[in-house]
XYZ file of C-alpha atoms in Angstrom:
572
model
C -35.898 -91.218 -16.607
C -38.695 -89.330 -14.731
C -39.618 -85.675 -15.071
C -41.921 -84.578 -12.205
C -41.720 -80.912 -13.097
C -44.615 -81.331 -15.492
C -48.264 -81.376 -14.589
C -48.391 -84.985 -15.840
C -45.122 -86.780 -14.992
C -43.064 -87.904 -17.976
C -41.360 -91.313 -17.757
C -39.298 -93.275 -20.179
C -36.461 -95.838 -20.080
C -32.972 -95.711 -21.575
C -31.574 -99.219 -21.838
C -28.360 -100.991 -22.691
C -26.036 -98.168 -21.796
C -22.494 -98.965 -22.721
C -19.486 -96.639 -22.213
C -15.793 -96.892 -22.653
C -12.755 -94.582 -22.115
C -9.304 -95.421 -23.492
C -5.877 -93.789 -23.269
C -6.550 -91.903 -20.043
C -3.578 -89.658 -19.313
C -2.694 -86.666 -17.188
C -1.104 -85.086 -20.315
C -3.793 -82.523 -21.216
C -2.566 -82.391 -24.789
C -2.967 -86.087 -25.472
C -6.317 -87.287 -26.926
C -8.503 -89.410 -24.694
C -10.583 -91.934 -26.605
C -14.215 -92.502 -25.637
C -17.386 -94.154 -26.782
C -20.949 -94.416 -25.552
C -24.043 -96.237 -26.880
C -27.559 -96.868 -25.610
C -31.013 -97.823 -26.704
C -33.437 -94.909 -26.830
C -37.026 -95.086 -25.416
C -39.460 -97.240 -27.377
C -36.998 -97.978 -30.198
C -33.732 -96.853 -31.779
C -30.232 -96.415 -30.505
C -27.439 -93.856 -30.349
C -23.723 -94.391 -30.457
C -21.015 -91.749 -30.089
C -17.268 -92.404 -30.642
C -14.418 -89.996 -30.615
C -11.580 -88.338 -28.758
C -11.148 -85.273 -26.584
C -8.116 -83.104 -25.827
C -8.368 -81.188 -22.574
C -6.058 -78.267 -23.347
C -6.787 -76.503 -25.528
C -10.212 -78.100 -25.546
C -10.834 -80.028 -28.687
C -13.579 -82.600 -29.252
C -13.727 -84.891 -32.285
C -16.675 -87.331 -32.420
C -18.889 -89.365 -34.601
C -22.593 -89.472 -33.786
C -24.715 -92.243 -35.226
C -28.361 -92.588 -34.369
C -30.685 -95.186 -35.859
C -34.462 -95.065 -35.907
C -35.016 -92.964 -32.811
C -38.732 -92.683 -32.086
C -40.085 -89.166 -31.527
C -43.116 -90.360 -29.630
C -41.670 -90.521 -26.039
C -40.702 -86.873 -26.302
C -44.146 -85.697 -27.523
C -45.270 -84.484 -23.986
C -42.624 -81.768 -24.204
C -43.894 -80.696 -27.591
C -47.509 -80.704 -26.446
C -46.786 -77.927 -23.989
C -46.783 -75.667 -27.025
C -48.891 -77.357 -29.737
C -52.007 -79.500 -29.679
C -50.691 -82.342 -31.846
C -50.387 -86.123 -31.604
C -47.407 -87.625 -33.256
C -48.531 -91.125 -34.314
C -45.212 -92.076 -35.778
C -41.789 -90.600 -36.650
C -38.169 -91.486 -36.254
C -34.745 -89.935 -36.645
C -31.459 -91.349 -37.944
C -28.199 -89.435 -38.203
C -24.609 -89.811 -39.281
C -22.733 -86.813 -38.021
C -19.099 -85.848 -37.466
C -18.948 -83.280 -34.710
C -15.884 -81.185 -33.861
C -15.531 -78.500 -31.238
C -12.309 -76.526 -30.916
C -11.387 -73.776 -28.478
C -9.746 -70.690 -30.105
C -9.130 -67.395 -28.367
C -11.590 -68.292 -25.602
C -14.276 -69.025 -28.212
C -15.620 -72.378 -29.246
C -15.793 -73.104 -32.952
C -18.246 -75.915 -33.853
C -18.057 -77.985 -37.014
C -20.851 -80.401 -37.871
C -20.823 -82.515 -40.969
C -23.001 -85.420 -42.171
C -26.539 -86.604 -42.911
C -29.914 -86.546 -41.177
C -32.928 -88.675 -42.031
C -36.473 -88.322 -40.572
C -38.851 -91.173 -41.403
C -42.639 -91.712 -41.317
C -43.932 -88.517 -39.718
C -47.664 -88.698 -39.008
C -49.231 -85.727 -37.210
C -52.845 -85.365 -35.955
C -54.639 -82.451 -34.389
C -55.102 -83.696 -30.847
C -58.410 -81.823 -30.299
C -60.310 -83.358 -33.222
C -58.075 -86.374 -33.955
C -57.808 -85.438 -37.760
C -54.622 -85.942 -39.697
C -53.098 -82.607 -40.795
C -49.653 -83.614 -41.969
C -47.654 -86.737 -42.842
C -44.371 -87.399 -44.575
C -42.651 -90.616 -45.755
C -39.131 -89.295 -45.406
C -37.034 -86.132 -45.011
C -33.386 -86.634 -46.018
C -30.765 -83.900 -45.434
C -27.469 -84.836 -47.070
C -23.936 -83.511 -46.762
C -24.542 -80.949 -44.018
C -21.689 -78.674 -43.087
C -22.133 -76.208 -40.266
C -19.304 -74.083 -38.993
C -19.706 -71.002 -36.800
C -22.621 -69.121 -38.273
C -22.207 -70.722 -41.662
C -24.478 -73.511 -42.861
C -24.081 -75.404 -46.108
C -26.375 -78.234 -47.246
C -25.927 -80.130 -50.490
C -29.343 -81.693 -50.811
C -32.699 -81.862 -48.968
C -35.308 -84.408 -50.146
C -38.870 -84.472 -48.962
C -40.726 -87.568 -50.078
C -44.445 -88.418 -49.762
C -45.722 -85.340 -47.997
C -49.416 -85.072 -47.268
C -51.049 -81.910 -45.928
C -54.645 -80.933 -45.291
C -56.255 -77.581 -44.869
C -60.045 -77.414 -44.244
C -62.412 -74.509 -43.573
C -65.548 -75.537 -41.688
C -69.059 -74.013 -42.169
C -68.464 -71.610 -39.250
C -65.177 -70.486 -40.899
C -62.971 -72.193 -38.332
C -60.118 -74.287 -39.794
C -58.563 -77.589 -38.944
C -55.439 -75.681 -37.776
C -57.291 -73.508 -35.300
C -56.270 -73.926 -31.648
C -53.142 -75.892 -32.697
C -51.006 -73.509 -30.568
C -51.447 -73.962 -26.848
C -52.378 -70.741 -24.983
C -50.058 -69.991 -22.156
C -48.886 -67.080 -19.981
C -45.269 -67.109 -21.069
C -43.994 -63.630 -21.589
C -42.909 -63.643 -25.247
C -41.427 -60.186 -25.171
C -37.727 -60.498 -26.155
C -35.389 -57.601 -26.443
C -34.595 -57.203 -30.074
C -31.007 -56.936 -31.201
C -30.749 -54.368 -33.982
C -27.419 -55.749 -35.005
C -27.645 -57.463 -38.335
C -27.259 -61.279 -38.125
C -23.985 -62.646 -39.442
C -25.494 -66.095 -40.026
C -24.907 -67.333 -43.554
C -26.483 -70.250 -45.390
C -26.374 -72.080 -48.677
C -28.640 -74.972 -49.731
C -27.673 -76.412 -53.127
C -30.829 -78.367 -53.825
C -34.287 -79.049 -52.268
C -36.418 -81.671 -53.861
C -40.078 -82.479 -53.088
C -41.441 -85.831 -54.490
C -44.668 -87.826 -54.589
C -46.625 -85.398 -52.416
C -50.218 -84.283 -52.241
C -52.542 -81.829 -50.483
C -56.222 -81.694 -49.724
C -58.136 -78.455 -49.439
C -61.813 -77.977 -48.496
C -63.928 -74.944 -47.768
C -67.446 -75.630 -46.241
C -68.064 -71.976 -45.368
C -69.446 -71.427 -48.864
C -73.100 -71.913 -50.008
C -71.859 -75.114 -51.591
C -69.171 -77.343 -50.136
C -65.871 -77.065 -52.010
C -63.173 -79.749 -52.037
C -60.064 -80.230 -54.257
C -56.975 -82.299 -54.270
C -53.471 -81.692 -55.660
C -51.704 -84.973 -56.377
C -48.218 -85.985 -57.681
C -46.868 -82.726 -56.252
C -43.137 -82.269 -56.961
C -40.753 -79.402 -56.560
C -37.116 -78.570 -57.184
C -35.439 -75.568 -55.525
C -31.815 -74.774 -56.297
C -29.291 -72.410 -54.746
C -30.942 -70.998 -51.669
C -28.532 -68.525 -50.223
C -28.170 -65.683 -47.761
C -25.973 -64.049 -50.351
C -27.202 -61.592 -53.002
C -27.964 -64.318 -55.496
C -30.989 -65.946 -57.037
C -32.807 -69.164 -56.252
C -34.388 -71.317 -58.961
C -37.750 -72.800 -58.141
C -39.897 -75.313 -60.143
C -43.051 -76.929 -58.761
C -45.543 -79.158 -60.595
C -48.660 -80.957 -59.494
C -51.903 -82.612 -60.810
C -54.997 -80.734 -59.815
C -58.145 -82.819 -59.423
C -58.281 -85.434 -62.248
C -57.046 -83.763 -65.455
C -55.617 -80.383 -64.439
C -51.897 -79.381 -63.948
C -50.151 -76.700 -62.020
C -46.573 -75.462 -62.760
C -44.679 -72.748 -60.906
C -41.231 -71.501 -62.085
C -39.389 -68.906 -60.113
C -36.127 -67.016 -60.042
C -36.019 -65.301 -56.636
C -33.454 -63.460 -54.612
C -34.383 -65.132 -51.277
C -32.204 -62.816 -49.249
C -33.990 -59.748 -50.673
C -36.977 -60.705 -52.855
C -37.880 -57.058 -53.425
C -34.643 -56.548 -55.324
C -35.282 -59.177 -57.926
C -38.029 -61.746 -58.330
C -39.369 -63.495 -61.426
C -42.256 -65.917 -60.969
C -44.332 -67.718 -63.660
C -47.422 -69.643 -62.606
C -49.338 -71.876 -65.057
C -52.571 -73.699 -64.407
C -53.753 -75.970 -67.245
C -56.989 -77.615 -67.964
C -58.685 -77.061 -64.595
C -62.276 -78.319 -64.271
C -64.114 -75.021 -63.497
C -67.220 -76.920 -62.293
C -65.167 -77.809 -59.149
C -65.190 -74.066 -58.258
C -68.995 -73.809 -58.258
C -68.966 -73.150 -54.471
C -66.959 -69.963 -55.083
C -68.907 -68.921 -58.156
C -72.106 -69.514 -56.123
C -70.833 -67.240 -53.354
C -69.503 -64.391 -55.472
C -71.646 -64.429 -58.664
C -74.756 -66.284 -57.536
C -74.577 -69.202 -59.983
C -73.097 -72.666 -60.084
C -70.858 -73.457 -63.051
C -72.306 -76.013 -65.436
C -69.325 -76.502 -67.765
C -65.836 -75.009 -68.315
C -62.094 -75.541 -68.408
C -59.576 -73.010 -67.057
C -56.036 -71.995 -68.090
C -54.109 -69.417 -66.072
C -50.832 -67.917 -67.173
C -49.495 -65.518 -64.428
C -46.196 -63.743 -64.573
C -44.784 -61.508 -61.864
C -41.555 -59.397 -61.971
C -40.183 -57.354 -59.081
C -37.286 -54.950 -59.583
C -36.264 -52.795 -56.604
C -39.772 -53.043 -55.062
C -41.547 -52.204 -58.368
C -43.960 -54.907 -59.440
C -45.070 -55.518 -62.962
C -47.335 -58.459 -63.776
C -49.400 -60.001 -66.560
C -52.342 -62.193 -65.645
C -53.866 -64.109 -68.588
C -57.025 -66.176 -68.014
C -58.527 -68.450 -70.682
C -61.705 -70.337 -70.076
C -63.239 -72.737 -72.594
C -66.980 -73.410 -72.937
C -67.937 -71.671 -69.703
C -71.708 -71.918 -68.927
C -73.438 -70.956 -65.758
C -75.617 -73.438 -63.931
C -78.460 -73.082 -61.433
C -78.863 -69.944 -59.310
C -77.330 -69.971 -55.804
C -78.660 -67.666 -53.103
C -75.745 -65.652 -51.657
C -75.512 -62.382 -49.822
C -72.029 -61.809 -51.299
C -73.056 -62.265 -54.958
C -72.305 -59.308 -57.190
C -75.217 -57.600 -58.903
C -73.836 -57.947 -62.461
C -75.117 -59.647 -65.647
C -72.296 -62.302 -65.563
C -74.015 -64.394 -68.309
C -73.960 -61.415 -70.580
C -70.262 -60.773 -69.795
C -69.498 -64.383 -70.693
C -71.346 -64.090 -73.997
C -69.431 -60.845 -74.837
C -66.028 -62.244 -73.908
C -66.412 -65.749 -75.520
C -64.949 -66.087 -78.987
C -66.069 -68.258 -81.921
C -64.116 -71.250 -80.582
C -65.783 -71.020 -77.161
C -62.775 -69.398 -75.405
C -62.722 -66.444 -73.061
C -59.283 -64.778 -73.190
C -58.681 -61.966 -70.695
C -55.398 -60.140 -69.971
C -55.135 -58.198 -66.755
C -51.788 -56.370 -66.313
C -51.104 -55.091 -62.769
C -48.262 -52.783 -61.687
C -47.491 -51.324 -58.279
C -45.029 -50.506 -55.519
C -44.911 -53.356 -52.987
C -43.387 -51.015 -50.470
C -46.648 -49.056 -50.450
C -48.626 -50.323 -47.436
C -51.939 -49.675 -49.338
C -50.875 -51.918 -52.259
C -52.235 -55.494 -52.076
C -51.553 -57.733 -55.082
C -54.750 -59.871 -54.818
C -56.865 -56.725 -54.380
C -55.154 -55.064 -57.349
C -55.796 -58.069 -59.558
C -59.441 -58.400 -58.670
C -59.902 -54.703 -58.894
C -58.441 -54.796 -62.455
C -60.711 -57.738 -63.329
C -63.661 -55.811 -61.960
C -62.756 -52.805 -64.132
C -62.619 -54.994 -67.220
C -66.061 -56.408 -66.441
C -67.475 -52.955 -65.640
C -66.144 -51.443 -68.852
C -67.644 -54.285 -70.868
C -71.088 -53.960 -69.217
C -71.154 -50.215 -69.473
C -69.925 -50.043 -73.001
C -70.583 -53.349 -74.762
C -70.575 -51.879 -78.248
C -67.244 -50.159 -77.663
C -65.946 -53.582 -76.705
C -67.409 -55.228 -79.872
C -66.015 -52.372 -81.952
C -62.555 -52.929 -80.455
C -62.569 -56.385 -82.048
C -62.624 -54.655 -85.415
C -60.315 -51.784 -84.468
C -63.188 -49.307 -83.899
C -62.675 -47.175 -80.835
C -66.146 -45.828 -80.195
C -69.725 -46.750 -79.215
C -71.124 -45.991 -82.729
C -72.224 -49.578 -83.293
C -74.802 -49.199 -80.607
C -77.266 -47.032 -82.576
C -78.720 -46.856 -86.123
C -79.945 -43.491 -87.490
C -82.940 -42.874 -89.753
C -84.223 -39.812 -91.480
C -87.413 -38.460 -89.876
C -90.495 -40.154 -91.154
C -88.519 -42.800 -93.039
C -87.444 -46.434 -92.484
C -84.749 -46.531 -95.138
C -81.131 -47.583 -94.236
C -78.657 -44.842 -95.112
C -75.205 -45.904 -96.463
C -73.303 -44.934 -93.305
C -75.766 -47.033 -91.189
C -75.255 -50.018 -93.477
C -71.510 -49.785 -92.747
C -72.285 -49.866 -89.068
C -74.399 -52.959 -89.493
C -71.812 -54.646 -91.621
C -69.287 -54.129 -88.797
C -71.823 -55.201 -86.188
C -72.545 -58.424 -88.069
C -68.772 -59.189 -88.251
C -68.500 -58.690 -84.519
C -71.534 -60.868 -83.763
C -70.106 -63.671 -85.953
C -67.170 -63.757 -83.531
C -69.582 -63.971 -80.494
C -71.781 -66.997 -81.140
C -73.690 -66.788 -77.832
C -74.532 -63.113 -78.229
C -77.879 -61.812 -79.505
C -78.988 -58.306 -80.477
C -82.169 -56.616 -79.105
C -83.776 -53.827 -81.117
C -86.250 -51.509 -79.455
C -88.655 -49.873 -82.008
C -88.390 -46.098 -81.792
C -90.023 -42.976 -83.116
C -89.600 -39.300 -82.369
C -92.995 -38.040 -81.170
C -92.231 -34.496 -82.438
C -90.113 -34.716 -85.591
C -91.595 -38.022 -87.037
C -95.087 -36.659 -86.254
C -94.355 -33.325 -87.907
C -93.167 -35.081 -91.121
C -96.277 -37.250 -91.266
C -98.397 -34.096 -90.715
C -96.666 -32.363 -93.608
C -97.194 -35.304 -95.909
C -100.910 -35.529 -95.012
C -101.398 -31.807 -95.481
C -100.005 -32.169 -99.040
C -102.773 -34.641 -99.797
C -105.387 -32.095 -98.588
C -104.198 -29.256 -100.755
C -105.565 -28.749 -104.284
C -102.481 -28.707 -106.518
C -104.337 -26.609 -109.165
C -104.846 -23.706 -106.818
C -102.438 -24.205 -103.816
C -102.869 -20.644 -102.324
C -106.625 -20.741 -102.388
C -106.686 -24.246 -101.036
C -104.467 -23.427 -98.056
C -106.400 -20.272 -97.336
C -109.652 -22.215 -97.329
C -108.201 -24.920 -95.021
C -106.951 -22.304 -92.572
C -110.260 -20.460 -92.464
C -112.024 -23.783 -91.885
C -109.726 -24.588 -89.011
C -109.318 -21.156 -87.305
C -112.098 -18.982 -88.738
C -112.103 -16.009 -91.117
C -111.498 -13.449 -88.347
C -108.240 -15.152 -87.329
C -107.231 -15.284 -90.966
C -107.845 -11.528 -91.427
C -105.857 -10.764 -88.319
C -102.940 -12.938 -89.370
C -103.001 -11.516 -92.915
C -102.942 -7.859 -91.657
C -99.922 -8.621 -89.383
C -97.924 -10.233 -92.183
C -98.604 -8.105 -95.355
C -94.931 -8.026 -96.266
C -94.364 -11.745 -95.811
C -95.290 -14.889 -97.683
C -98.646 -15.507 -96.049
C -99.096 -18.957 -97.640
C -95.967 -20.300 -95.865
C -97.144 -18.839 -92.569
C -100.586 -20.420 -93.025
C -98.962 -23.753 -93.928
C -96.814 -23.745 -90.744
C -99.941 -22.938 -88.654
C -101.917 -25.747 -90.284
C -99.318 -28.483 -89.849
C -99.819 -29.050 -86.053
C -103.591 -29.308 -86.614
C -103.268 -32.365 -88.809
C -104.296 -35.410 -86.856
C -102.012 -38.465 -87.236
C -103.020 -41.701 -85.557
C -100.458 -43.061 -83.054
C -100.667 -46.457 -84.787
C -99.000 -44.980 -87.881
C -96.003 -43.801 -85.848
C -95.789 -47.106 -84.070
C -95.818 -48.943 -87.455
C -92.927 -46.677 -88.560
C -90.979 -47.660 -85.439
C -91.572 -51.363 -85.979
C -90.619 -51.018 -89.688
C -87.302 -49.444 -88.776
C -86.559 -52.387 -86.397
C -87.528 -54.881 -89.082
C -85.292 -53.184 -91.655
C -82.305 -53.536 -89.284
C -83.085 -57.157 -88.568
C -83.536 -58.012 -92.234
C -80.248 -56.387 -93.123
C -78.388 -58.309 -90.412
C -80.038 -61.587 -91.396
C -78.946 -60.905 -94.976
C -75.382 -60.948 -93.559
C -75.858 -64.624 -92.470
C -76.752 -63.763 -88.958
C -79.279 -66.213 -87.581
C -82.749 -64.690 -87.229
C -83.039 -65.960 -83.668
C -80.087 -63.749 -82.698
C -81.828 -60.532 -83.710
C -84.745 -59.835 -81.376
C -87.280 -57.033 -81.832
C -88.627 -55.861 -78.567
C -92.418 -55.629 -77.976
C -91.914 -52.248 -76.321
C -92.053 -49.111 -78.552
C -90.332 -45.981 -77.421
C -91.496 -42.491 -78.315
C -88.975 -40.034 -76.964
C -88.163 -36.669 -78.348
C -84.475 -36.138 -79.085
C -83.608 -32.451 -79.182
C -80.959 -30.888 -81.504
C -80.669 -34.158 -83.557
C -80.547 -34.358 -87.304
C -82.034 -37.803 -87.387
C -83.876 -40.265 -85.165
C -81.575 -42.959 -83.589
C -82.600 -46.431 -82.657
C -80.562 -47.748 -79.774
C -79.447 -51.422 -79.824
C -78.820 -53.692 -76.838
C -76.798 -56.835 -76.505
C -78.375 -59.878 -74.982
C -77.642 -63.605 -74.420
C -78.668 -65.908 -77.239
C -81.477 -68.169 -76.144
C -80.558 -71.856 -75.895
C -82.276 -74.045 -78.470
C -84.812 -76.294 -76.937
C -84.088 -80.036 -77.392
């Protein structure tokens, strides 16, 4: 056989052609028996045996093909795709009937099809992209727009998807560019084709994935991949799906689904579980998006999605054990967030981070994207934790406020008040749940109210208690002069002049800044000592070297603000 219509002529041989025709008759209603067999190019053979009735036309035949090689026909495929088929063969056992009824032909095809040893390479870079040990399609029954299959088995599938450093993939350019006009007039009439597949089974398969477009190269493998899909139908019924695989060395993936394949928007239930994944494998992605490698960590994901009449509801639970960040990675896409602090806040006393992210939406809404909604929800969780860490810690104890983030003191004093002790008791309970979290205290004094109290106390020491009035008058005249005293006295004859003089004298009392700073430090130390007395390690309560001296207006007391920090690792 030679095909010269192609740019490169296609040639192959068909050998050992044998034909026979029996019971030839002019009676158009009598079956004529026939048979044909031949060896196909390279290897394999086909045999067809059956009978034909001329009027009305009726064909009944049995088609058996054994080990037909696909390779000779590859040039026809390569007109459309850039692939090299290194191996692959087809075997069939089919009963084919064709019957004419009312000027229409009704076909009936029954039997089995087996495809063996498919091995496909990308012809441009000569890299394997897909292979399969065997595809077995059993108990096929096709009759006029109605297809039924009892069982499909796919055994030993290998697939590879790779992203290069320039973001091209190993599947790029697999389709051949051509000038064929692909515009086809669409038929708005609903298809009458019906199908039902009882069972699809995937066995002993694996896939390789790599992404070298990241700051660090990423590679992962899924081995022992198996799947079972039951009851795939064009009818309004549900399909059961189960898929399992081993991820890397010790991880597992399981997917269970209950899906209306004819209309997934009407009813879909999918549950996806990833168990014991080595998070260090995902350092290339953490480096790109958070600017750090991952030093240690194990990941569990429990994802559940339900769709009812286009309304999606989902729960996304993520658990990570002993997650620690590694070295810094330079990345333009890294988020500017204190991820280490987020980890310390989220991690419990057993080293687990447990986060639930529910997502709901309308999948018919063109603006709704599931992945974007999930990552947006995760981002909101992180943002809320960072902006209100003490509210988050309080939530562990059923406290819905930020009150744990500040401790109040009376002006001029460093004594813990009972309500503040309750705050610190709750704070210590929360910190005992977060072993990698530390507390930073910034010493603080009010430069107006604390100063005023110190001035009052010092003024008391300057007043002679035996004759308070005379002593205050004498101090005022010394500070402002007798003329000012007389003027003030004449203007306030009906008032308590001693109180007025006292108020005028208070701002003149000089208090050294060092005294106020000592008060601020003492307040911080009182807080630390109290927390340490609650069995909190002293290394987890840090007093800042910086001392703040802000005036807080309309406040009854001075408040010392607390900050959360990451516990420093002990040096070995």
